[in-house]
Amino acid sequence: MDDGDRRALDLVKELVHRLLSTSPPSATADSHQSTTLNPNPIIPSDQQYHQALRYAIRILSSRMTPSIAADESAMVESIKRRLATQGKSSDALTFADVYTKFSLKTGQGSVRNKWAVLYLLKTVSEDRKIQKHQSTSVAPNGFLSSALSGGLPELVGSESNRNFGLRNDCSKVLNNVQGYTDNSKDSRGLVGKLGKMEKGYSDGSLSDDFQSLNCVGDNSRVLRGKGEVGKGWSGGVLMVSKDPENLRDMAYKEFVNLSKEENEVSEDVLVRDVLYACQGIDGKYVKYDKNEDGYVLPDWMKVPRATRSVVRKLCELGWLFRKVKGYISDSMNQFPAQDVGTVGQAFCAALQDELSEYYKLLAVLEGQAMNPIPLGSESACSGSYMSLRRLSVWFAEPIVKMRLMAVLVDNCKSLKGGAMAGAIHMHAQHGDPLVNDFMKRLLRRVCSPLFEMVRRWVLEGELEDIFAEFFIVSQPVKGESLWREGYRLHAAMLPAFISQSLAKQILRTGKSINFLRVCCDDRGWADAATEAATAVGTTTTRGSLGYGETDALESLVTEAAKRIDKHLLELMHKRYKFKEHCLAIKRYLLLGQGDFVQYLMDIVGPELSEPANTISSFKLATLLESAITSSNAQYDGCDIRARLRVKMMPHKTGDRGWDVFSLEYDAGVPLNTIFTESVMTRYIRVFNFLWKLRRVEHALTGTWKTMKPNCITSHFFSKLPQTVKLQLILTSRKCQVLWDEMNHFVSNLQYYIMFEVLEVSWSNLVKEMELSKDLDDLLAAHEKYLFSILEKSLLGERSQELNKTLFVLFDLILRFRSLADRLYEGINELQSRTSETSTNSRDKVKSRGKSNDKTSEPGSWLGEGRKALTQRAGEFLKNMGNDMDVIGKDYTTIFEGFISQLPVQQHIDLKFLMFRLNFTEFYS
């Protein structure tokens, strides 16, 4: 024994001796008063002394620690508060002064763990107080007293209760010294030294009552005195081992023996098989069962149910791994033959990276499975460090990831491209941070090809989509259909993290670039795209965009669209003069150029009165050129005049030139994107309607010229018989009234079409053209303009009945024109022939031949005598009057039906037309 051990032993002996020499615990006064009243303290026997010393050394060599946190300031305040509440304010001040001096002691030889000393003093004081208040009529029990005071249970002995109480005091003091020694750096070896001393004393000088170690019950070890076996228990305690290494060895050996008795297979082998199963490999006992669809232990193997359940639960990771690995292998094997796609390849690569990290974990676990459990004794044997329970802890995070990957694999088997990215994105909406981070990391890899397609489409107009994965698809079309039909959205491939509005903006931006490149032969879009990327702080290189950067993507698309669309509109207005061409169509196809239309109708009228199959389109083209050069249309640009052409519509047998004649306007590239074939067909439809309206108006004007008042001279009128005179007045009046009604209708309808429809629609078009921000807005404005004209002109689908009624009215007006021409032709012939002799009249009648139709050929009766002439004139006028009545009656009936249909047309505003047509409420 060296000097340090000897000094430590002397210290313990002195402490034990002083504690055993104090007054009995049953004293009624406090400790210093008891000492004063009893000047002869109890002198313990050698057996008591050695037993107490052994107990003290045993406590010091244990691993016990205080159950409260080490807080020196709190402990000081607690002691002062206790003294103050006991009415010892002066003692509290004295303690505070002493503690101040004590806390200032630093350096060599000073107490470092001052909290342990304070805790020791406070505990001793509390223990004394408890023992002082115990009833003197009940003998104190050592075990109970020690337990109540917070110390260790006592060893068994046959001495008086007083000695048990003293020994309990010893245990309390030494227990607190243990706290001091455990927390002091310089005295950490004291515990080990005291343990060795205790072993030395137990070999000879100390009592033999503490040399036996027996097991009581199934789960607790207690010390039993040899002399007490026959007498039964006088006490018992849980052991605090002075030598924990031996105890752990013994416990582990017992556990191993019990495990071997219950299991045919050791846990080490099961751990190894589970690790194999987690790699998709069959182990010695754990193998894949197709019927169970999982890795299981065979039924014949004798394994506890809990172990079997743990193995099955751990092997779920292997089943999931097998599913994910199988998907990757199948996808890569099918790649050349089937369209796995770039997004699918990226998904497989991301899964493979996750599996690589998983392999690293398994390698670490296999390494740990080969390491033995670290025990204190080198001679003790142990199994591997890794157990099934430890595996369950290690697999907690990997199994979450593997489950997620398996779910993704199941959902993405039949998907590709944007649909696959969208399905994976839906699983990223998770509240678990682990799952959320994992999904974002996975989606960055998966969406990389998709974002690269977006970048190239928005900034370069290139669509590299070999496997049809992008949400924009192209199809081969003609140049004029490139904008409308060349590209479209594929809704099934649109991922959820790209909104519908953003997708449309992406589509339009790339479409604008291709339109500029293909139709306009322009390269200014490249500078606009570069400026857009610079404005938002991104680059035009690969990888500048990725998942989670939706705001950056939206900013880039918005900026690029704004700049490219602006460049495109400037090109359409300045280079290709879109507005000027719209105005030209309005002036020529919509008959807005009045002098041109009037002159054209005058010169082509005779030609168009012929049958349609006899009319030459070349002659009509010459007449059109003549009308242009003879009107203000000659001042339009050569480019506009050259685009105006004559077009003959398909005709049927019996059609006249009026029925098949029309004009067309060739807009050319790239304006034919707006003025498509279907659009020009609707323009021609409006032209035919307006052309017929102008023809009716032109016919009524011609009828008025025929009906002017001085056409019948007063001399001729005065020579007519009274009956013929009255008949002529009546028939002329009917014709005049009917013409007035028809002219009123046609004039107001023409005014409504030209001003309320065409001019208002044109004004709206000009405003919307100025507000247009892209080509789609321009197309929409023009479409709205043309639709408004068709609807308000009663040419829409919902106005078919009105349109039919209107054209019947036009036909009646043309019939009236023919009837009026026949009437005044007969009157003119009657006037010119009345002065001729009856002989000459008869000769002319013979030369012309007789006709059976007496009412339609006025010249057949002019050659007869005057009496016959008068008779024939009366019959002619009477028949013409009857025909006029028939036309008037039909016209009135149809017109009233037309008027009655106007208020029920809710889709258009016809109030102004109805007011003008029926402002006197005559037809109401």
mmCIF file with all atom_site columns, N, CA and C in Angstrom, residues 761-796:
data_model
loop_
_atom_site.group_PDB
_atom_site.id
_atom_site.type_symbol
_atom_site.label_atom_id
_atom_site.label_alt_id
_atom_site.label_comp_id
_atom_site.label_asym_id
_atom_site.label_entity_id
_atom_site.label_seq_id
_atom_site.pdbx_PDB_ins_code
_atom_site.Cartn_x
_atom_site.Cartn_y
_atom_site.Cartn_z
_atom_site.occupancy
_atom_site.B_iso_or_equiv
_atom_site.pdbx_formal_charge
_atom_site.auth_seq_id
_atom_site.auth_comp_id
_atom_site.auth_asym_id
_atom_site.auth_atom_id
_atom_site.pdbx_PDB_model_num
ATOM 1   N N  . SER A 1 761 ? -67.513 48.460 -84.922 1.00 0.00 ? 761 SER A N  1
ATOM 2   C CA . SER A 1 761 ? -66.602 47.318 -84.785 1.00 0.00 ? 761 SER A CA 1
ATOM 3   C C  . SER A 1 761 ? -65.176 47.716 -85.137 1.00 0.00 ? 761 SER A C  1
ATOM 4   N N  . TRP A 1 762 ? -65.018 48.541 -86.150 1.00 0.00 ? 762 TRP A N  1
ATOM 5   C CA . TRP A 1 762 ? -63.674 48.989 -86.529 1.00 0.00 ? 762 TRP A CA 1
ATOM 6   C C  . TRP A 1 762 ? -63.057 49.863 -85.428 1.00 0.00 ? 762 TRP A C  1
ATOM 7   N N  . SER A 1 763 ? -63.849 50.725 -84.849 1.00 0.00 ? 763 SER A N  1
ATOM 8   C CA . SER A 1 763 ? -63.337 51.557 -83.765 1.00 0.00 ? 763 SER A CA 1
ATOM 9   C C  . SER A 1 763 ? -62.864 50.694 -82.590 1.00 0.00 ? 763 SER A C  1
ATOM 10  N N  . ASN A 1 764 ? -63.636 49.672 -82.259 1.00 0.00 ? 764 ASN A N  1
ATOM 11  C CA . ASN A 1 764 ? -63.219 48.764 -81.176 1.00 0.00 ? 764 ASN A CA 1
ATOM 12  C C  . ASN A 1 764 ? -61.960 47.996 -81.539 1.00 0.00 ? 764 ASN A C  1
ATOM 13  N N  . LEU A 1 765 ? -61.838 47.602 -82.787 1.00 0.00 ? 765 LEU A N  1
ATOM 14  C CA . LEU A 1 765 ? -60.638 46.881 -83.222 1.00 0.00 ? 765 LEU A CA 1
ATOM 15  C C  . LEU A 1 765 ? -59.394 47.750 -83.081 1.00 0.00 ? 765 LEU A C  1
ATOM 16  N N  . VAL A 1 766 ? -59.507 49.009 -83.477 1.00 0.00 ? 766 VAL A N  1
ATOM 17  C CA . VAL A 1 766 ? -58.347 49.912 -83.377 1.00 0.00 ? 766 VAL A CA 1
ATOM 18  C C  . VAL A 1 766 ? -57.916 50.069 -81.921 1.00 0.00 ? 766 VAL A C  1
ATOM 19  N N  . LYS A 1 767 ? -58.880 50.200 -81.016 1.00 0.00 ? 767 LYS A N  1
ATOM 20  C CA . LYS A 1 767 ? -58.538 50.341 -79.600 1.00 0.00 ? 767 LYS A CA 1
ATOM 21  C C  . LYS A 1 767 ? -57.853 49.081 -79.069 1.00 0.00 ? 767 LYS A C  1
ATOM 22  N N  . GLU A 1 768 ? -58.372 47.937 -79.428 1.00 0.00 ? 768 GLU A N  1
ATOM 23  C CA . GLU A 1 768 ? -57.803 46.683 -78.925 1.00 0.00 ? 768 GLU A CA 1
ATOM 24  C C  . GLU A 1 768 ? -56.445 46.388 -79.560 1.00 0.00 ? 768 GLU A C  1
ATOM 25  N N  . MET A 1 769 ? -56.233 46.830 -80.794 1.00 0.00 ? 769 MET A N  1
ATOM 26  C CA . MET A 1 769 ? -54.910 46.670 -81.406 1.00 0.00 ? 769 MET A CA 1
ATOM 27  C C  . MET A 1 769 ? -53.867 47.464 -80.639 1.00 0.00 ? 769 MET A C  1
ATOM 28  N N  . GLU A 1 770 ? -54.233 48.630 -80.175 1.00 0.00 ? 770 GLU A N  1
ATOM 29  C CA . GLU A 1 770 ? -53.285 49.444 -79.415 1.00 0.00 ? 770 GLU A CA 1
ATOM 30  C C  . GLU A 1 770 ? -52.982 48.845 -78.051 1.00 0.00 ? 770 GLU A C  1
ATOM 31  N N  . LEU A 1 771 ? -53.927 48.084 -77.490 1.00 0.00 ? 771 LEU A N  1
ATOM 32  C CA . LEU A 1 771 ? -53.735 47.469 -76.172 1.00 0.00 ? 771 LEU A CA 1
ATOM 33  C C  . LEU A 1 771 ? -53.138 46.077 -76.252 1.00 0.00 ? 771 LEU A C  1
ATOM 34  N N  . SER A 1 772 ? -52.978 45.538 -77.430 1.00 0.00 ? 772 SER A N  1
ATOM 35  C CA . SER A 1 772 ? -52.462 44.167 -77.580 1.00 0.00 ? 772 SER A CA 1
ATOM 36  C C  . SER A 1 772 ? -51.015 44.100 -77.130 1.00 0.00 ? 772 SER A C  1
ATOM 37  N N  . LYS A 1 773 ? -50.699 43.027 -76.378 1.00 0.00 ? 773 LYS A N  1
ATOM 38  C CA . LYS A 1 773 ? -49.337 42.821 -75.882 1.00 0.00 ? 773 LYS A CA 1
ATOM 39  C C  . LYS A 1 773 ? -48.626 41.664 -76.563 1.00 0.00 ? 773 LYS A C  1
ATOM 40  N N  . ASP A 1 774 ? -49.358 40.862 -77.276 1.00 0.00 ? 774 ASP A N  1
ATOM 41  C CA . ASP A 1 774 ? -48.740 39.738 -77.984 1.00 0.00 ? 774 ASP A CA 1
ATOM 42  C C  . ASP A 1 774 ? -49.614 39.393 -79.180 1.00 0.00 ? 774 ASP A C  1
ATOM 43  N N  . LEU A 1 775 ? -49.130 38.434 -79.969 1.00 0.00 ? 775 LEU A N  1
ATOM 44  C CA . LEU A 1 775 ? -49.846 38.066 -81.181 1.00 0.00 ? 775 LEU A CA 1
ATOM 45  C C  . LEU A 1 775 ? -51.186 37.410 -80.863 1.00 0.00 ? 775 LEU A C  1
ATOM 46  N N  . ASP A 1 776 ? -51.284 36.713 -79.767 1.00 0.00 ? 776 ASP A N  1
ATOM 47  C CA . ASP A 1 776 ? -52.564 36.124 -79.374 1.00 0.00 ? 776 ASP A CA 1
ATOM 48  C C  . ASP A 1 776 ? -53.601 37.207 -79.102 1.00 0.00 ? 776 ASP A C  1
ATOM 49  N N  . ASP A 1 777 ? -53.180 38.293 -78.456 1.00 0.00 ? 777 ASP A N  1
ATOM 50  C CA . ASP A 1 777 ? -54.103 39.407 -78.232 1.00 0.00 ? 777 ASP A CA 1
ATOM 51  C C  . ASP A 1 777 ? -54.556 40.016 -79.551 1.00 0.00 ? 777 ASP A C  1
ATOM 52  N N  . LEU A 1 778 ? -53.627 40.115 -80.494 1.00 0.00 ? 778 LEU A N  1
ATOM 53  C CA . LEU A 1 778 ? -53.971 40.669 -81.803 1.00 0.00 ? 778 LEU A CA 1
ATOM 54  C C  . LEU A 1 778 ? -54.953 39.757 -82.536 1.00 0.00 ? 778 LEU A C  1
ATOM 55  N N  . LEU A 1 779 ? -54.694 38.471 -82.474 1.00 0.00 ? 779 LEU A N  1
ATOM 56  C CA . LEU A 1 779 ? -55.610 37.506 -83.094 1.00 0.00 ? 779 LEU A CA 1
ATOM 57  C C  . LEU A 1 779 ? -56.988 37.560 -82.434 1.00 0.00 ? 779 LEU A C  1
ATOM 58  N N  . ALA A 1 780 ? -56.995 37.647 -81.114 1.00 0.00 ? 780 ALA A N  1
ATOM 59  C CA . ALA A 1 780 ? -58.270 37.701 -80.397 1.00 0.00 ? 780 ALA A CA 1
ATOM 60  C C  . ALA A 1 780 ? -59.042 38.968 -80.748 1.00 0.00 ? 780 ALA A C  1
ATOM 61  N N  . ALA A 1 781 ? -58.330 40.093 -80.865 1.00 0.00 ? 781 ALA A N  1
ATOM 62  C CA . ALA A 1 781 ? -58.999 41.352 -81.217 1.00 0.00 ? 781 ALA A CA 1
ATOM 63  C C  . ALA A 1 781 ? -59.604 41.267 -82.615 1.00 0.00 ? 781 ALA A C  1
ATOM 64  N N  . HIS A 1 782 ? -58.858 40.716 -83.559 1.00 0.00 ? 782 HIS A N  1
ATOM 65  C CA . HIS A 1 782 ? -59.384 40.605 -84.926 1.00 0.00 ? 782 HIS A CA 1
ATOM 66  C C  . HIS A 1 782 ? -60.539 39.606 -84.981 1.00 0.00 ? 782 HIS A C  1
ATOM 67  N N  . GLU A 1 783 ? -60.422 38.512 -84.241 1.00 0.00 ? 783 GLU A N  1
ATOM 68  C CA . GLU A 1 783 ? -61.492 37.516 -84.209 1.00 0.00 ? 783 GLU A CA 1
ATOM 69  C C  . GLU A 1 783 ? -62.773 38.125 -83.619 1.00 0.00 ? 783 GLU A C  1
ATOM 70  N N  . LYS A 1 784 ? -62.604 38.906 -82.575 1.00 0.00 ? 784 LYS A N  1
ATOM 71  C CA . LYS A 1 784 ? -63.744 39.577 -81.971 1.00 0.00 ? 784 LYS A CA 1
ATOM 72  C C  . LYS A 1 784 ? -64.378 40.566 -82.955 1.00 0.00 ? 784 LYS A C  1
ATOM 73  N N  . TYR A 1 785 ? -63.540 41.259 -83.706 1.00 0.00 ? 785 TYR A N  1
ATOM 74  C CA . TYR A 1 785 ? -64.004 42.229 -84.701 1.00 0.00 ? 785 TYR A CA 1
ATOM 75  C C  . TYR A 1 785 ? -64.838 41.537 -85.779 1.00 0.00 ? 785 TYR A C  1
ATOM 76  N N  . LEU A 1 786 ? -64.330 40.445 -86.302 1.00 0.00 ? 786 LEU A N  1
ATOM 77  C CA . LEU A 1 786 ? -65.036 39.736 -87.360 1.00 0.00 ? 786 LEU A CA 1
ATOM 78  C C  . LEU A 1 786 ? -66.302 39.064 -86.825 1.00 0.00 ? 786 LEU A C  1
ATOM 79  N N  . PHE A 1 787 ? -66.224 38.522 -85.628 1.00 0.00 ? 787 PHE A N  1
ATOM 80  C CA . PHE A 1 787 ? -67.401 37.895 -85.029 1.00 0.00 ? 787 PHE A CA 1
ATOM 81  C C  . PHE A 1 787 ? -68.497 38.926 -84.785 1.00 0.00 ? 787 PHE A C  1
ATOM 82  N N  . SER A 1 788 ? -68.113 40.103 -84.338 1.00 0.00 ? 788 SER A N  1
ATOM 83  C CA . SER A 1 788 ? -69.091 41.162 -84.104 1.00 0.00 ? 788 SER A CA 1
ATOM 84  C C  . SER A 1 788 ? -69.800 41.547 -85.397 1.00 0.00 ? 788 SER A C  1
ATOM 85  N N  . ILE A 1 789 ? -69.053 41.622 -86.486 1.00 0.00 ? 789 ILE A N  1
ATOM 86  C CA . ILE A 1 789 ? -69.664 41.973 -87.771 1.00 0.00 ? 789 ILE A CA 1
ATOM 87  C C  . ILE A 1 789 ? -70.650 40.897 -88.210 1.00 0.00 ? 789 ILE A C  1
ATOM 88  N N  . LEU A 1 790 ? -70.247 39.639 -88.076 1.00 0.00 ? 790 LEU A N  1
ATOM 89  C CA . LEU A 1 790 ? -71.120 38.546 -88.502 1.00 0.00 ? 790 LEU A CA 1
ATOM 90  C C  . LEU A 1 790 ? -72.400 38.497 -87.666 1.00 0.00 ? 790 LEU A C  1
ATOM 91  N N  . GLU A 1 791 ? -72.264 38.646 -86.362 1.00 0.00 ? 791 GLU A N  1
ATOM 92  C CA . GLU A 1 791 ? -73.431 38.559 -85.492 1.00 0.00 ? 791 GLU A CA 1
ATOM 93  C C  . GLU A 1 791 ? -74.376 39.722 -85.710 1.00 0.00 ? 791 GLU A C  1
ATOM 94  N N  . LYS A 1 792 ? -73.824 40.921 -85.760 1.00 0.00 ? 792 LYS A N  1
ATOM 95  C CA . LYS A 1 792 ? -74.692 42.099 -85.892 1.00 0.00 ? 792 LYS A CA 1
ATOM 96  C C  . LYS A 1 792 ? -75.273 42.251 -87.298 1.00 0.00 ? 792 LYS A C  1
ATOM 97  N N  . SER A 1 793 ? -74.618 41.608 -88.265 1.00 0.00 ? 793 SER A N  1
ATOM 98  C CA . SER A 1 793 ? -75.143 41.643 -89.632 1.00 0.00 ? 793 SER A CA 1
ATOM 99  C C  . SER A 1 793 ? -76.130 40.524 -89.889 1.00 0.00 ? 793 SER A C  1
ATOM 100 N N  . LEU A 1 794 ? -76.538 39.851 -88.834 1.00 0.00 ? 794 LEU A N  1
ATOM 101 C CA . LEU A 1 794 ? -77.524 38.764 -88.901 1.00 0.00 ? 794 LEU A CA 1
ATOM 102 C C  . LEU A 1 794 ? -77.005 37.586 -89.711 1.00 0.00 ? 794 LEU A C  1
ATOM 103 N N  . LEU A 1 795 ? -75.680 37.376 -89.668 1.00 0.00 ? 795 LEU A N  1
ATOM 104 C CA . LEU A 1 795 ? -75.073 36.256 -90.385 1.00 0.00 ? 795 LEU A CA 1
ATOM 105 C C  . LEU A 1 795 ? -74.585 35.165 -89.437 1.00 0.00 ? 795 LEU A C  1
ATOM 106 N N  . GLY A 1 796 ? -74.808 35.342 -88.147 1.00 0.00 ? 796 GLY A N  1
ATOM 107 C CA . GLY A 1 796 ? -74.360 34.356 -87.182 1.00 0.00 ? 796 GLY A CA 1
ATOM 108 C C  . GLY A 1 796 ? -75.245 33.122 -87.167 1.00 0.00 ? 796 GLY A C  1
#
